[in-house]
Amino acid sequence: MPRRGIQIALRLSSGVFILSGFAALLTTGDHGPGYIVLALVLLILAPLGEWLDSRYVAYRIISTTIAIGYAVTLVVPLVQYGLLEAVTRLIVFVLGYLLLHRKREHEYYQVFLMTFFLLLSACARFPDAAIGLVLPVFLVSAVWAFLSLQLRVESDRGGAGEGVEIVPLDYGRGKRAAGGSTHSVRALFVSAAAVSLMSLLIASGVFLATPRVGAGFLSADYVSDGSAISGLANEVNLSAGGPISSNNRAVMTAQFPDEPGGRFDPERMYWRAAPHALYGGNMWGAWEADSRIGDERRRIQYTVESPGVLARTESGHGRKVKQVIFADDADTQSVVCLEIPIRVEAPGQPIGWSTRFDNSVAARDQARHNLKYTVISEQDSPQEDVLRRCKDTYAAAMNTFTYGQLAYQDLSPKSIELVKQITAGKTTPYDKTVAIRDYLQSSSFFYTINPPPLPTEHPVDTFLNSTRIGHCELFAGAMALMVRSQGIPARVVKGYRGGEWNPSDLSYTIRASMAHLWVEVYFLGYGWVTFDPSPLNEGSEAATVSWLSKTVSRYSMRSKMLWYQYVIGYNPRRLFVNLNSWSLRALAGGSGSSNSRDGAAGGASPMGGAALLVLETALGLGAVLLAWKIWTRLHASRSTLSEDQTRAIRLFRRLRAKAQRLGVDCRGKTAEEMGREFVRLGWIGADEANAVIRTYSDARFGGKPLPVDEYRKWLHTVRSLRLGAPG
């Protein structure tokens, strides 16, 4: 194999290897695409750096000085960014230094080690599911990089300008390959591909044997620069003001398996996270107390059937809607679903009913995580006449403390007078609530994610009486306080609204930009009812998401869901049951129901399961035997050269050097190719030269001895060669 081809293979494979290490850092969310740009720049400049390193001493002095300066100031990134980030930056610096200098075998191993450290740093930072796409590329490129480096080392040992001659292992036993070195090179690459495949299989085997304890390193925690960005927050600060940047990252997908065509009305999609009932100091927060009112403590019971399986008493007000949800990087405290969940199934997951008993589900581990779960909700569509019959005797039906918390507000007298004007002539809590909602949805108000600054004192009063421009937090916060001013309990609720339909997998994508705040009002004898005061022009200023961005985001979310379901949530027993079911259905010609719960597909007998077990065991043993055979063939020729082989190599080098001096171009040619070239050119002495080549091949690869006396005789033959065109 020519030296130039080896060098190209080494640069390409090591380049992909290094890029995959930098790509692993991108999956953490802590590093932007600048790291990939840096890696590309280093790889492009590497040949120039090697040339400068070989020509100019000043280049080495300057680069060494920079390295020493970085080492001296290493404490700066340690203090500024922390230990892990400082170590990562040191790894990147060392890797860049190595790439921009000449590299021999030792330096290449250092480059590979630094690349491995990049992957290790990424795994320590809790990368997202995209790491699952990086790991196979990292592993395969590592195999090819190490193989190319070994060929490069063998080429260097063979002398300047010499490639690596690749021959079959049975060379010299009467089984020469008809295609010569081309066939051997092809066989080498096939073997390398087999090693890559086996590496992936072995890594998969190790993975399958590793027990799972949770979401593991896929529990990414995204950092923020502190700027306001759309999404859920633990508290709602009405005085924060300022623009909100739209974040179009997909946060969850939802399917409605029991709905016709999997479709559901997006206008009715209020993905409820948690209510905020405690108000004070312009802030809405969670009220950490039992929020059940009156006889709700008796009527509504919250139970935990098993770890991760929750149930609640049905209210009987609405129809049941089933949702299958995958939440990516779920909220720290809440499990998001449609309002009034009556059953939640996430077996084995650390979830439970909120201790506030406010119809919300809480995540117990207090950590961001990926979560797949099934929910059955009661979608409430209350009739107006039913709500109008609800009484307004809240003070008598509720204890003083609870009523005081749920009706507290600090609106100015001017705002309270405005509410009285809006609700004039309305006698029921329902009619007053609707009048307030309609007022906020009127043309007097305008929705924007870029509201003007509000004062820190009484921002809602400024919003109602002056600016009348704001986003959902201001509209929902204002409505809740206005309703409370009429003595009616109300609270705000955080979550998401709407969904983006994906016909390819019959699911809805919910993005962070769909984060929303609305209001729940309490009606005696009925319960909490949803009202959304945000104007109908909401979303007109939302950032436009390109088709490409939507597609990439959607498929990224799908890959994360599959990764979580089949990798993070891997269960050996469940996998075996699935394989058994699928295989038996295949053997039965596709008959049988895929929904069978008794473990028998299509009425297959237990003998079918035993036969499948034998088949799977045989396939596993076959894979192990194949791996062992490939390993033995690859390592069979790595023994130390004998003295006869060493003399044969020296003899061949002398022949090649002699031919070069006599005008025969031997660059990049194997011994057999050189012999054919002598014959093709019709030079005198071709027979003697080919005799030397046969002696070399027999001694080096065929195991024939080459004593010192015979070696000297052939050296004399080489020195006496006088190649020339026949006269």
Coordinates of C-alpha atoms in Angstrom, one line a residue, residues 57 126 149 156 182 199 264 270 297 301 333 380 383-384 387 453 470 503 515 523 541 550 618 641 658 660 673 675:
V57 CA 13.2 26.9 14.8
F126 CA -24.7 15.1 31.2
L149 CA -1.4 4.8 12.3
D156 CA 8.3 4.5 8.4
T182 CA -5.0 -5.0 -4.8
S199 CA -16.3 -3.2 18.1
F264 CA -57.0 16.6 18.9
Y270 CA -53.7 23.4 27.9
R297 CA -61.1 16.4 50.9
Q301 CA -58.9 11.1 46.8
Q333 CA -41.0 19.9 39.8
D380 CA -63.8 19.6 31.3
Q383 CA -72.1 24.3 30.9
E384 CA -72.8 28.0 31.5
L387 CA -71.7 27.4 36.6
P453 CA -40.9 48.5 31.2
G470 CA -48.1 42.8 27.7
P503 CA -48.5 13.6 10.4
A515 CA -45.2 28.2 27.3
F523 CA -66.8 27.5 41.8
E541 CA -45.2 38.3 17.2
K550 CA -39.0 22.5 12.6
A618 CA -26.5 -20.2 18.0
L641 CA 10.9 -10.8 12.4
K658 CA 19.6 0.2 -7.3
Q660 CA 15.9 3.9 -8.6
E673 CA 4.7 -4.8 -9.0
G675 CA 9.1 -7.3 -11.0

